[in-house]
PDB file of C-alpha atoms and ligand atoms in Angstrom:
ATOM      1  CA  MET A   1       5.448  23.092  23.859  1.00 62.00           C
ATOM      2  CA  GLY A   2       6.153  19.387  23.632  1.00 87.00           C
ATOM      3  CA  ILE A   3       3.090  17.245  23.314  1.00 95.00           C
ATOM      4  CA  GLU A   4      -0.487  18.455  23.556  1.00 97.00           C
ATOM      5  CA  GLU A   5      -3.430  16.081  23.461  1.00 98.00           C
ATOM      6  CA  THR A   6      -7.034  17.139  22.895  1.00 98.00           C
ATOM      7  CA  ALA A   7     -10.099  14.907  22.539  1.00 98.00           C
ATOM      8  CA  THR A   8      -9.517  14.558  18.805  1.00 98.00           C
ATOM      9  CA  GLN A   9      -5.899  15.529  18.068  1.00 98.00           C
ATOM     10  CA  VAL A  10      -2.299  15.282  19.191  1.00 98.00           C
ATOM     11  CA  ILE A  11       0.080  18.148  18.438  1.00 98.00           C
ATOM     12  CA  LEU A  12       3.856  17.861  18.753  1.00 98.00           C
ATOM     13  CA  THR A  13       6.098  20.913  18.841  1.00 98.00           C
ATOM     14  CA  HIS A  14       9.848  20.571  18.587  1.00 97.00           C
ATOM     15  CA  PRO A  15      11.480  21.542  21.925  1.00 96.00           C
ATOM     16  CA  GLU A  16      14.408  23.266  20.188  1.00 96.00           C
ATOM     17  CA  ASN A  17      12.422  24.903  17.414  1.00 93.00           C
ATOM     18  CA  SER A  18       8.867  25.973  18.205  1.00 94.00           C
ATOM     19  CA  SER A  19       8.193  26.700  14.526  1.00 95.00           C
ATOM     20  CA  SER A  20       8.392  22.971  13.742  1.00 97.00           C
ATOM     21  CA  SER A  21       5.255  21.038  14.626  1.00 98.00           C
ATOM     22  CA  VAL A  22       3.062  18.168  13.544  1.00 98.00           C
ATOM     23  CA  SER A  23      -0.698  17.752  14.092  1.00 98.00           C
ATOM     24  CA  ILE A  24      -2.247  14.308  14.092  1.00 99.00           C
ATOM     25  CA  LEU A  25      -5.951  13.546  14.086  1.00 98.00           C
ATOM     26  CA  LYS A  26      -6.917  10.483  16.116  1.00 98.00           C
ATOM     27  CA  TYR A  27      -9.353   9.662  13.328  1.00 98.00           C
ATOM     28  CA  GLY A  28      -7.237   7.648  10.895  1.00 98.00           C
ATOM     29  CA  ALA A  29      -4.109   8.626  12.882  1.00 99.00           C
ATOM     30  CA  THR A  30      -3.955  11.122  10.029  1.00 99.00           C
ATOM     31  CA  ILE A  31      -1.176  13.665  10.090  1.00 99.00           C
ATOM     32  CA  PHE A  32      -2.907  16.746   8.690  1.00 98.00           C
ATOM     33  CA  SER A  33      -0.215  19.376   9.182  1.00 98.00           C
ATOM     34  CA  TRP A  34       3.561  19.326   9.348  1.00 98.00           C
ATOM     35  CA  LYS A  35       5.346  22.628   9.688  1.00 98.00           C
ATOM     36  CA  SER A  36       9.105  22.640   9.303  1.00 97.00           C
ATOM     37  CA  ASN A  37      10.684  25.932  10.343  1.00 94.00           C
ATOM     38  CA  GLY A  38       7.300  27.615  10.113  1.00 96.00           C
ATOM     39  CA  GLU A  39       6.518  26.366   6.613  1.00 97.00           C
ATOM     40  CA  GLU A  40       3.678  23.962   5.960  1.00 98.00           C
ATOM     41  CA  GLN A  41       4.983  20.937   4.071  1.00 98.00           C
ATOM     42  CA  LEU A  42       1.738  19.033   3.483  1.00 99.00           C
ATOM     43  CA  TRP A  43      -1.315  19.882   1.410  1.00 99.00           C
ATOM     44  CA  LEU A  44      -4.708  19.821   3.112  1.00 99.00           C
ATOM     45  CA  SER A  45      -7.982  20.588   1.350  1.00 98.00           C
ATOM     46  CA  THR A  46      -9.856  23.523   2.857  1.00 98.00           C
ATOM     47  CA  ALA A  47     -12.961  21.275   2.642  1.00 98.00           C
ATOM     48  CA  ALA A  48     -11.270  18.324   4.371  1.00 98.00           C
ATOM     49  CA  LYS A  49     -13.450  16.803   7.078  1.00 98.00           C
ATOM     50  CA  LEU A  50     -11.616  16.681  10.383  1.00 98.00           C
ATOM     51  CA  ASP A  51     -14.684  15.520  12.327  1.00 97.00           C
ATOM     52  CA  GLY A  52     -14.427  11.792  11.595  1.00 97.00           C
ATOM     53  CA  SER A  53     -17.243  11.810   9.061  1.00 97.00           C
ATOM     54  CA  LYS A  54     -14.925  10.738   6.235  1.00 97.00           C
ATOM     55  CA  PRO A  55     -11.223  10.195   5.513  1.00 98.00           C
ATOM     56  CA  VAL A  56      -9.154  13.367   5.489  1.00 98.00           C
ATOM     57  CA  ARG A  57      -8.497  14.887   2.043  1.00 98.00           C
ATOM     58  CA  GLY A  58      -4.859  15.798   2.457  1.00 99.00           C
ATOM     59  CA  GLY A  59      -2.056  15.287   4.960  1.00 99.00           C
ATOM     60  CA  ILE A  60      -0.969  11.673   5.331  1.00 99.00           C
ATOM     61  CA  PRO A  61      -3.934   9.260   5.330  1.00 99.00           C
ATOM     62  CA  LEU A  62      -2.973   5.653   6.074  1.00 99.00           C
ATOM     63  CA  VAL A  63      -3.985   2.909   3.677  1.00 99.00           C
ATOM     64  CA  PHE A  64      -4.555  -0.595   5.119  1.00 98.00           C
ATOM     65  CA  PRO A  65      -5.316  -3.461   4.427  1.00 98.00           C
ATOM     66  CA  VAL A  66      -6.058  -2.747   0.768  1.00 98.00           C
ATOM     67  CA  PHE A  67      -4.913  -0.127  -1.710  1.00 98.00           C
ATOM     68  CA  GLY A  68      -7.619   1.135  -4.079  1.00 98.00           C
ATOM     69  CA  LYS A  69     -10.712  -0.960  -4.612  1.00 97.00           C
ATOM     70  CA  ASN A  70     -10.019  -4.688  -4.628  1.00 95.00           C
ATOM     71  CA  GLU A  71     -12.035  -6.793  -7.033  1.00 94.00           C
ATOM     72  CA  ASP A  72     -10.605 -10.278  -6.503  1.00 94.00           C
ATOM     73  CA  ASP A  73     -10.198 -11.163  -2.856  1.00 95.00           C
ATOM     74  CA  GLU A  74     -13.367 -12.469  -1.255  1.00 95.00           C
ATOM     75  CA  LEU A  75     -12.937 -10.411   1.932  1.00 96.00           C
ATOM     76  CA  LEU A  76     -10.838  -7.436   0.840  1.00 98.00           C
ATOM     77  CA  LYS A  77     -13.239  -6.606  -1.960  1.00 97.00           C
ATOM     78  CA  GLN A  78     -15.925  -5.916   0.650  1.00 97.00           C
ATOM     79  CA  LEU A  79     -13.901  -2.998   2.030  1.00 98.00           C
ATOM     80  CA  PRO A  80     -14.171   0.554   0.711  1.00 97.00           C
ATOM     81  CA  GLN A  81     -11.367   2.068  -1.384  1.00 98.00           C
ATOM     82  CA  HIS A  82      -8.080   2.196   0.612  1.00 98.00           C
ATOM     83  CA  GLY A  83      -9.387  -0.030   3.420  1.00 98.00           C
ATOM     84  CA  LEU A  84     -10.283   0.651   7.036  1.00 98.00           C
ATOM     85  CA  ALA A  85      -7.372   2.402   8.770  1.00 98.00           C
ATOM     86  CA  ARG A  86      -8.150   5.890   7.504  1.00 98.00           C
ATOM     87  CA  ASN A  87     -11.784   5.526   8.569  1.00 97.00           C
ATOM     88  CA  SER A  88     -11.177   4.292  12.111  1.00 98.00           C
ATOM     89  CA  THR A  89     -10.345   6.205  15.259  1.00 98.00           C
ATOM     90  CA  TRP A  90      -6.948   5.104  16.580  1.00 98.00           C
ATOM     91  CA  GLU A  91      -5.917   4.983  20.204  1.00 98.00           C
ATOM     92  CA  PHE A  92      -3.286   7.483  21.315  1.00 98.00           C
ATOM     93  CA  LEU A  93      -0.688   5.310  23.047  1.00 98.00           C
ATOM     94  CA  GLY A  94       1.344   8.227  24.338  1.00 98.00           C
ATOM     95  CA  GLN A  95       4.817   9.615  24.132  1.00 97.00           C
ATOM     96  CA  VAL A  96       7.831   7.369  23.630  1.00 97.00           C
ATOM     97  CA  LYS A  97      10.511  10.098  23.487  1.00 96.00           C
ATOM     98  CA  SER A  98      10.571  13.791  24.300  1.00 95.00           C
ATOM     99  CA  ASN A  99      13.403  14.823  21.960  1.00 96.00           C
ATOM    100  CA  PRO A 100      12.849  14.391  19.122  1.00 97.00           C
ATOM    101  CA  PRO A 101       9.180  14.318  20.163  1.00 97.00           C
ATOM    102  CA  THR A 102       7.864  10.874  19.317  1.00 98.00           C
ATOM    103  CA  VAL A 103       4.405   9.429  19.869  1.00 98.00           C
ATOM    104  CA  GLN A 104       2.534   6.265  19.033  1.00 98.00           C
ATOM    105  CA  PHE A 105      -0.996   5.394  17.955  1.00 99.00           C
ATOM    106  CA  GLY A 106      -2.552   1.935  17.896  1.00 99.00           C
ATOM    107  CA  LEU A 107      -5.334   0.226  15.993  1.00 99.00           C
ATOM    108  CA  SER A 108      -6.683  -3.292  16.326  1.00 98.00           C
ATOM    109  CA  GLU A 109      -9.870  -5.066  15.296  1.00 98.00           C
ATOM    110  CA  GLU A 110     -11.222  -4.366  18.786  1.00 98.00           C
ATOM    111  CA  ILE A 111     -11.325  -0.596  18.310  1.00 98.00           C
ATOM    112  CA  ALA A 112     -11.434  -0.158  14.514  1.00 98.00           C
ATOM    113  CA  ASN A 113     -14.611   0.935  12.733  1.00 98.00           C
ATOM    114  CA  PRO A 114     -16.993  -1.997  13.427  1.00 98.00           C
ATOM    115  CA  GLU A 115     -18.857  -1.516  10.137  1.00 97.00           C
ATOM    116  CA  LEU A 116     -15.578  -2.302   8.381  1.00 98.00           C
ATOM    117  CA  THR A 117     -14.086  -5.000  10.627  1.00 98.00           C
ATOM    118  CA  LYS A 118     -17.375  -6.842  10.116  1.00 98.00           C
ATOM    119  CA  LEU A 119     -16.450  -7.015   6.413  1.00 98.00           C
ATOM    120  CA  TRP A 120     -12.825  -8.026   7.051  1.00 98.00           C
ATOM    121  CA  PRO A 121     -12.964 -10.119  10.242  1.00 97.00           C
ATOM    122  CA  LYS A 122      -9.234 -10.519  10.931  1.00 97.00           C
ATOM    123  CA  SER A 123      -7.116 -10.050  14.062  1.00 98.00           C
ATOM    124  CA  PHE A 124      -4.520  -7.340  13.569  1.00 98.00           C
ATOM    125  CA  SER A 125      -2.480  -4.912  15.596  1.00 98.00           C
ATOM    126  CA  LEU A 126      -1.042  -1.726  14.086  1.00 98.00           C
ATOM    127  CA  ILE A 127       1.349   0.655  15.806  1.00 99.00           C
ATOM    128  CA  LEU A 128       2.132   3.951  14.113  1.00 99.00           C
ATOM    129  CA  THR A 129       5.125   5.888  15.407  1.00 99.00           C
ATOM    130  CA  VAL A 130       5.442   9.583  14.521  1.00 98.00           C
ATOM    131  CA  GLU A 131       8.756  11.354  15.164  1.00 98.00           C
ATOM    132  CA  LEU A 132       9.094  15.081  14.628  1.00 98.00           C
ATOM    133  CA  GLY A 133      12.712  15.903  13.896  1.00 97.00           C
ATOM    134  CA  LYS A 134      14.072  19.429  13.703  1.00 93.00           C
ATOM    135  CA  ASP A 135      14.061  19.091   9.919  1.00 94.00           C
ATOM    136  CA  HIS A 136      12.236  15.871   9.231  1.00 98.00           C
ATOM    137  CA  LEU A 137       9.084  13.892   9.811  1.00 98.00           C
ATOM    138  CA  PHE A 138       9.468  10.161  10.311  1.00 98.00           C
ATOM    139  CA  THR A 139       6.507   7.781  10.299  1.00 99.00           C
ATOM    140  CA  ASP A 140       6.939   4.108  11.059  1.00 98.00           C
ATOM    141  CA  ILE A 141       4.332   1.364  10.944  1.00 99.00           C
ATOM    142  CA  GLU A 142       4.454  -1.997  12.672  1.00 98.00           C
ATOM    143  CA  ILE A 143       1.798  -4.539  11.746  1.00 98.00           C
ATOM    144  CA  LYS A 144       1.342  -7.675  13.805  1.00 98.00           C
ATOM    145  CA  ASN A 145      -0.799 -10.730  13.302  1.00 98.00           C
ATOM    146  CA  PRO A 146      -1.798 -11.702  16.856  1.00 98.00           C
ATOM    147  CA  SER A 147      -3.851 -14.703  15.713  1.00 97.00           C
ATOM    148  CA  GLN A 148      -2.553 -18.139  16.644  1.00 96.00           C
ATOM    149  CA  THR A 149      -4.135 -19.856  13.680  1.00 97.00           C
ATOM    150  CA  GLU A 150      -4.986 -17.564  10.801  1.00 97.00           C
ATOM    151  CA  SER A 151      -2.752 -15.582   8.457  1.00 97.00           C
ATOM    152  CA  PHE A 152      -3.860 -12.462   6.572  1.00 98.00           C
ATOM    153  CA  LYS A 153      -2.640 -10.493   3.600  1.00 98.00           C
ATOM    154  CA  PHE A 154      -2.551  -6.747   3.257  1.00 98.00           C
ATOM    155  CA  ASN A 155      -1.322  -3.669   1.428  1.00 98.00           C
ATOM    156  CA  TRP A 156       0.158  -0.718   3.275  1.00 99.00           C
ATOM    157  CA  LEU A 157       0.650   2.836   1.988  1.00 99.00           C
ATOM    158  CA  PHE A 158       1.428   6.292   3.372  1.00 99.00           C
ATOM    159  CA  HIS A 159      -0.858   8.448   1.173  1.00 99.00           C
ATOM    160  CA  THR A 160       1.334  11.543   1.518  1.00 99.00           C
ATOM    161  CA  TYR A 161      -0.002  14.817   0.045  1.00 99.00           C
ATOM    162  CA  LEU A 162       3.018  17.113  -0.402  1.00 99.00           C
ATOM    163  CA  ARG A 163       2.550  20.857  -0.783  1.00 98.00           C
ATOM    164  CA  VAL A 164       4.089  22.460  -3.877  1.00 98.00           C
ATOM    165  CA  GLU A 165       4.099  26.034  -5.084  1.00 97.00           C
ATOM    166  CA  ASP A 166       3.001  25.310  -8.645  1.00 98.00           C
ATOM    167  CA  ILE A 167       2.655  21.777  -9.969  1.00 98.00           C
ATOM    168  CA  GLU A 168       3.497  22.918 -13.496  1.00 98.00           C
ATOM    169  CA  ASP A 169       6.921  24.092 -12.273  1.00 98.00           C
ATOM    170  CA  THR A 170       7.452  20.844 -10.374  1.00 98.00           C
ATOM    171  CA  PHE A 171       8.916  17.470 -11.202  1.00 98.00           C
ATOM    172  CA  VAL A 172       9.356  14.225  -9.291  1.00 98.00           C
ATOM    173  CA  SER A 173      12.729  12.557  -9.769  1.00 97.00           C
ATOM    174  CA  ASN A 174      14.586   9.289  -9.337  1.00 97.00           C
ATOM    175  CA  LEU A 175      11.860   7.065 -10.739  1.00 97.00           C
ATOM    176  CA  ALA A 176      13.325   6.871 -14.259  1.00 96.00           C
ATOM    177  CA  GLY A 177      13.803   3.358 -15.564  1.00 95.00           C
ATOM    178  CA  MET A 178      11.282   1.881 -13.136  1.00 96.00           C
ATOM    179  CA  THR A 179       8.301  -0.192 -14.203  1.00 97.00           C
ATOM    180  CA  THR A 180       5.105   1.692 -13.662  1.00 98.00           C
ATOM    181  CA  TYR A 181       1.471   0.666 -13.758  1.00 98.00           C
ATOM    182  CA  ASP A 182      -0.486   3.573 -15.158  1.00 98.00           C
ATOM    183  CA  GLN A 183      -3.864   3.402 -13.442  1.00 97.00           C
ATOM    184  CA  LEU A 184      -5.426   5.643 -16.095  1.00 98.00           C
ATOM    185  CA  LEU A 185      -4.226   3.523 -19.031  1.00 98.00           C
ATOM    186  CA  ALA A 186      -4.532   0.255 -17.056  1.00 97.00           C
ATOM    187  CA  ASP A 187      -1.160  -0.679 -18.530  1.00 98.00           C
ATOM    188  CA  SER A 188       2.396  -1.315 -17.305  1.00 98.00           C
ATOM    189  CA  TYR A 189       5.563  -0.067 -18.973  1.00 97.00           C
ATOM    190  CA  VAL A 190       9.092   1.016 -18.149  1.00 97.00           C
ATOM    191  CA  ASP A 191       9.042   4.763 -17.579  1.00 96.00           C
ATOM    192  CA  LYS A 192      11.917   6.160 -19.627  1.00 94.00           C
ATOM    193  CA  HIS A 193      11.159   9.779 -18.822  1.00 95.00           C
ATOM    194  CA  PRO A 194      14.030  11.261 -16.819  1.00 95.00           C
ATOM    195  CA  VAL A 195      11.528  12.883 -14.419  1.00 97.00           C
ATOM    196  CA  VAL A 196       7.766  12.868 -13.862  1.00 98.00           C
ATOM    197  CA  THR A 197       6.139  16.131 -14.928  1.00 98.00           C
ATOM    198  CA  PHE A 198       2.539  17.267 -14.553  1.00 98.00           C
ATOM    199  CA  HIS A 199       0.315  18.737 -17.279  1.00 98.00           C
ATOM    200  CA  GLU A 200      -2.693  16.469 -16.828  1.00 98.00           C
ATOM    201  CA  GLU A 201      -3.979  13.853 -14.378  1.00 98.00           C
ATOM    202  CA  VAL A 202      -1.232  11.448 -13.256  1.00 98.00           C
ATOM    203  CA  ASP A 203      -1.979   8.232 -11.370  1.00 98.00           C
ATOM    204  CA  LYS A 204       0.914   5.778 -11.509  1.00 98.00           C
ATOM    205  CA  ILE A 205       2.202   2.984  -9.327  1.00 98.00           C
ATOM    206  CA  TYR A 206       5.989   2.652  -9.606  1.00 98.00           C
ATOM    207  CA  LYS A 207       6.867  -0.917  -8.708  1.00 98.00           C
ATOM    208  CA  ASN A 208       9.853  -2.315  -6.853  1.00 97.00           C
ATOM    209  CA  VAL A 209      11.679   0.996  -6.694  1.00 97.00           C
ATOM    210  CA  ASP A 210      15.190   0.345  -5.315  1.00 94.00           C
ATOM    211  CA  ALA A 211      15.285   1.061  -1.600  1.00 93.00           C
ATOM    212  CA  ASP A 212      18.201   3.472  -1.992  1.00 95.00           C
ATOM    213  CA  ARG A 213      16.339   5.741  -4.408  1.00 97.00           C
ATOM    214  CA  ILE A 214      15.332   8.936  -2.659  1.00 98.00           C
ATOM    215  CA  ILE A 215      12.279  10.272  -4.457  1.00 98.00           C
ATOM    216  CA  GLN A 216      12.546  14.042  -4.728  1.00 98.00           C
ATOM    217  CA  VAL A 217      10.021  16.748  -5.517  1.00 98.00           C
ATOM    218  CA  VAL A 218      11.808  19.586  -7.274  1.00 98.00           C
ATOM    219  CA  ASN A 219      10.435  23.069  -7.903  1.00 97.00           C
ATOM    220  CA  ARG A 220      12.239  25.143 -10.538  1.00 96.00           C
ATOM    221  CA  GLY A 221      15.410  23.181  -9.936  1.00 94.00           C
ATOM    222  CA  VAL A 222      15.198  23.453  -6.140  1.00 97.00           C
ATOM    223  CA  PRO A 223      14.487  20.254  -4.168  1.00 98.00           C
ATOM    224  CA  ILE A 224      11.557  20.889  -1.825  1.00 98.00           C
ATOM    225  CA  HIS A 225      10.752  17.398  -0.567  1.00 98.00           C
ATOM    226  CA  SER A 226      12.805  14.219  -0.251  1.00 98.00           C
ATOM    227  CA  VAL A 227      11.121  10.907   0.518  1.00 98.00           C
ATOM    228  CA  LYS A 228      13.087   7.994   1.939  1.00 98.00           C
ATOM    229  CA  ARG A 229      11.384   4.606   2.098  1.00 98.00           C
ATOM    230  CA  THR A 230      12.218   1.571   4.224  1.00 98.00           C
ATOM    231  CA  ASN A 231      10.623  -1.768   3.307  1.00 98.00           C
ATOM    232  CA  LEU A 232       8.187   0.027   0.996  1.00 98.00           C
ATOM    233  CA  PRO A 233       9.048  -1.087  -2.538  1.00 98.00           C
ATOM    234  CA  ASP A 234       6.311   0.787  -4.409  1.00 98.00           C
ATOM    235  CA  ALA A 235       5.580   4.464  -4.867  1.00 98.00           C
ATOM    236  CA  VAL A 236       2.348   5.949  -6.164  1.00 98.00           C
ATOM    237  CA  VAL A 237       2.529   9.360  -7.826  1.00 98.00           C
ATOM    238  CA  TRP A 238      -0.843  11.092  -8.111  1.00 98.00           C
ATOM    239  CA  ASN A 239      -2.222  14.446  -9.126  1.00 98.00           C
ATOM    240  CA  PRO A 240      -5.968  14.566  -9.867  1.00 98.00           C
ATOM    241  CA  TRP A 241      -5.772  17.648 -12.126  1.00 98.00           C
ATOM    242  CA  THR A 242      -8.956  19.544 -13.027  1.00 98.00           C
ATOM    243  CA  LYS A 243     -11.615  16.944 -13.812  1.00 97.00           C
ATOM    244  CA  LYS A 244     -10.935  14.464 -11.024  1.00 98.00           C
ATOM    245  CA  SER A 245     -10.503  17.139  -8.347  1.00 98.00           C
ATOM    246  CA  GLY A 246     -13.666  18.848  -9.680  1.00 97.00           C
ATOM    247  CA  GLY A 247     -15.588  15.648  -8.923  1.00 97.00           C
ATOM    248  CA  MET A 248     -14.391  15.408  -5.312  1.00 98.00           C
ATOM    249  CA  ALA A 249     -16.697  17.356  -2.972  1.00 97.00           C
ATOM    250  CA  ASP A 250     -14.004  17.566  -0.290  1.00 98.00           C
ATOM    251  CA  PHE A 251     -11.291  18.866  -2.656  1.00 98.00           C
ATOM    252  CA  GLU A 252     -11.062  22.649  -2.212  1.00 98.00           C
ATOM    253  CA  PRO A 253     -10.115  25.094  -3.512  1.00 98.00           C
ATOM    254  CA  LYS A 254     -10.897  23.651  -6.918  1.00 97.00           C
ATOM    255  CA  ASN A 255      -7.529  24.801  -8.262  1.00 98.00           C
ATOM    256  CA  GLY A 256      -5.817  23.185  -5.253  1.00 98.00           C
ATOM    257  CA  TYR A 257      -4.400  20.493  -7.546  1.00 98.00           C
ATOM    258  CA  LEU A 258      -1.852  23.136  -8.580  1.00 98.00           C
ATOM    259  CA  ASN A 259      -0.438  23.122  -5.042  1.00 98.00           C
ATOM    260  CA  MET A 260      -0.110  19.410  -4.322  1.00 98.00           C
ATOM    261  CA  VAL A 261       1.406  16.174  -5.434  1.00 99.00           C
ATOM    262  CA  CYS A 262       0.945  12.826  -3.761  1.00 99.00           C
ATOM    263  CA  VAL A 263       4.095  10.731  -3.466  1.00 98.00           C
ATOM    264  CA  GLU A 264       2.899   7.629  -1.669  1.00 98.00           C
ATOM    265  CA  PRO A 265       5.404   5.030  -0.437  1.00 98.00           C
ATOM    266  CA  GLY A 266       3.735   1.665  -0.086  1.00 98.00           C
ATOM    267  CA  HIS A 267       3.608  -2.064  -0.502  1.00 98.00           C
ATOM    268  CA  VAL A 268       0.734  -2.193  -2.961  1.00 98.00           C
ATOM    269  CA  HIS A 269       1.751  -4.076  -6.062  1.00 95.00           C
ATOM    270  CA  ASP A 270       1.847  -7.339  -4.139  1.00 95.00           C
ATOM    271  CA  PHE A 271       0.268  -8.193  -0.831  1.00 98.00           C
ATOM    272  CA  VAL A 272       2.306  -8.895   2.286  1.00 98.00           C
ATOM    273  CA  THR A 273       1.210 -12.124   3.956  1.00 98.00           C
ATOM    274  CA  LEU A 274       1.559 -12.312   7.727  1.00 98.00           C
ATOM    275  CA  ALA A 275       1.545 -15.748   9.320  1.00 98.00           C
ATOM    276  CA  PRO A 276       0.197 -16.124  12.879  1.00 98.00           C
ATOM    277  CA  GLY A 277       2.423 -14.280  15.340  1.00 98.00           C
ATOM    278  CA  GLU A 278       4.447 -12.501  12.632  1.00 98.00           C
ATOM    279  CA  THR A 279       5.270  -8.790  12.538  1.00 98.00           C
ATOM    280  CA  TRP A 280       6.082  -6.509   9.572  1.00 98.00           C
ATOM    281  CA  LYS A 281       7.631  -3.039   9.744  1.00 98.00           C
ATOM    282  CA  ALA A 282       8.091  -0.180   7.290  1.00 98.00           C
ATOM    283  CA  SER A 283       8.687   3.546   7.366  1.00 98.00           C
ATOM    284  CA  GLN A 284       8.752   6.826   5.500  1.00 98.00           C
ATOM    285  CA  LYS A 285      11.039   9.783   6.176  1.00 98.00           C
ATOM    286  CA  LEU A 286      10.214  13.206   4.762  1.00 98.00           C
ATOM    287  CA  TYR A 287      12.888  15.886   4.764  1.00 98.00           C
ATOM    288  CA  ASN A 288      14.420  18.477   2.526  1.00 96.00           C
ATOM    289  CA  GLY A 289      17.675  17.084   1.214  1.00 94.00           C
ATOM    290  CA  GLU A 290      20.103  18.268  -1.416  1.00 96.00           C
ATOM    291  CA  LEU A 291      19.329  17.658  -5.050  1.00 96.00           C
ATOM    292  CA  LYS A 292      20.445  14.152  -5.884  1.00 94.00           C
ATOM    293  CA  TYR A 293      19.855  12.782  -9.333  1.00 93.00           C
ATOM    294  CA  GLN A 294      20.425   9.055  -9.155  1.00 91.00           C
ATOM    295  CA  ALA A 295      21.725   7.123 -12.148  1.00 81.00           C
ATOM    296  CA  ILE A 296      19.623   4.222 -13.355  1.00 78.00           C
TER     297      ILE A 296
HETATM  298  C1  BG6 B 301      -4.406   7.422  -4.996  1.00 69.49           C
HETATM  299  C2  BG6 B 301      -4.885   6.523  -6.112  1.00 69.49           C
HETATM  300  O1  BG6 B 301      -3.531   6.723  -4.169  1.00 69.49           O
HETATM  301  O2  BG6 B 301      -5.523   7.850  -4.219  1.00 69.49           O
HETATM  302  C3  BG6 B 301      -5.924   7.242  -6.939  1.00 69.49           C
HETATM  303  O3  BG6 B 301      -3.784   6.138  -6.910  1.00 69.49           O
HETATM  304  C4  BG6 B 301      -7.046   7.775  -6.060  1.00 69.49           C
HETATM  305  O4  BG6 B 301      -6.434   6.353  -7.938  1.00 69.49           O
HETATM  306  C5  BG6 B 301      -6.438   8.623  -4.951  1.00 69.49           C
HETATM  307  O5  BG6 B 301      -7.936   8.539  -6.847  1.00 69.49           O
HETATM  308  C6  BG6 B 301      -7.447   9.226  -3.978  1.00 69.49           C
HETATM  309  O6  BG6 B 301      -8.250   8.260  -3.435  1.00 69.49           O
HETATM  310  P1  BG6 B 301      -9.446   8.670  -2.460  1.00 69.49           P
HETATM  311  O7  BG6 B 301     -10.131   7.383  -2.111  1.00 69.49           O
HETATM  312  O8  BG6 B 301      -8.826   9.333  -1.270  1.00 69.49           O
HETATM  313  O9  BG6 B 301     -10.317   9.611  -3.239  1.00 69.49           O
END
């Protein structure tokens, strides 16, 4: 019960409901399981590597300081896709609250993967807070620039893989009317579809989504996931479908794309610039709220 730490993981169990728990790998500070009332809420590939040999395929990988593969910035373009946070072992900073159980993890250039900090030689300090509510999972990120002289720019994203029963029965709501950049078409347009549905690969960045829009994942009319964002204006919606998942060695089972959708709150369309000494904060809350269709 409570908080259990092993050499590689931290597991929180809710003190008032032992069937609610969250498991966090120190590698990437990646949440790889969240059970709410006994039911797994996140998708995790059965071939996901949990040994630190590569980023975890599933759960909630953390994307910093660059989303995707940068081609323009002299330093950021040296980094692999999605940056260095998901490929670094974070420090477990300990418990900050026992109820709801809340823990923190830290990452700085001193402990991050040296192969990667060599490519992006900046001073940074990240603190991830994970709170396991009775019916929610809250993740908060604080990014500080400890340098006295140099600023840096970054993207942040919670790459959340949500579990669904059948993607073809599922839609994602409350993004209608938003401008989206379709990564497959390499084009931006206003998405007029009332909901996002899935019958092929989807890879879209919704930009500047109003903060009060709760993105919902709905299965056969029943809301199964609600995503609340704070200070994260963008939302990526991704499902790799057959071909893309077929090409990923760590994506198993091969029809696993039927049971997942990524709804990824982030700040990815534009970079955040942090001046020396400045701090930036953002968070994601996952829960199962009532169906709420928000007018445009
Ligand atoms: C999504 C991107 O966020 O992550 C996709 O929009 C990408 O383009 C996907 O394919 C998975 O990325 P990776 O690096 O974990 O295979």
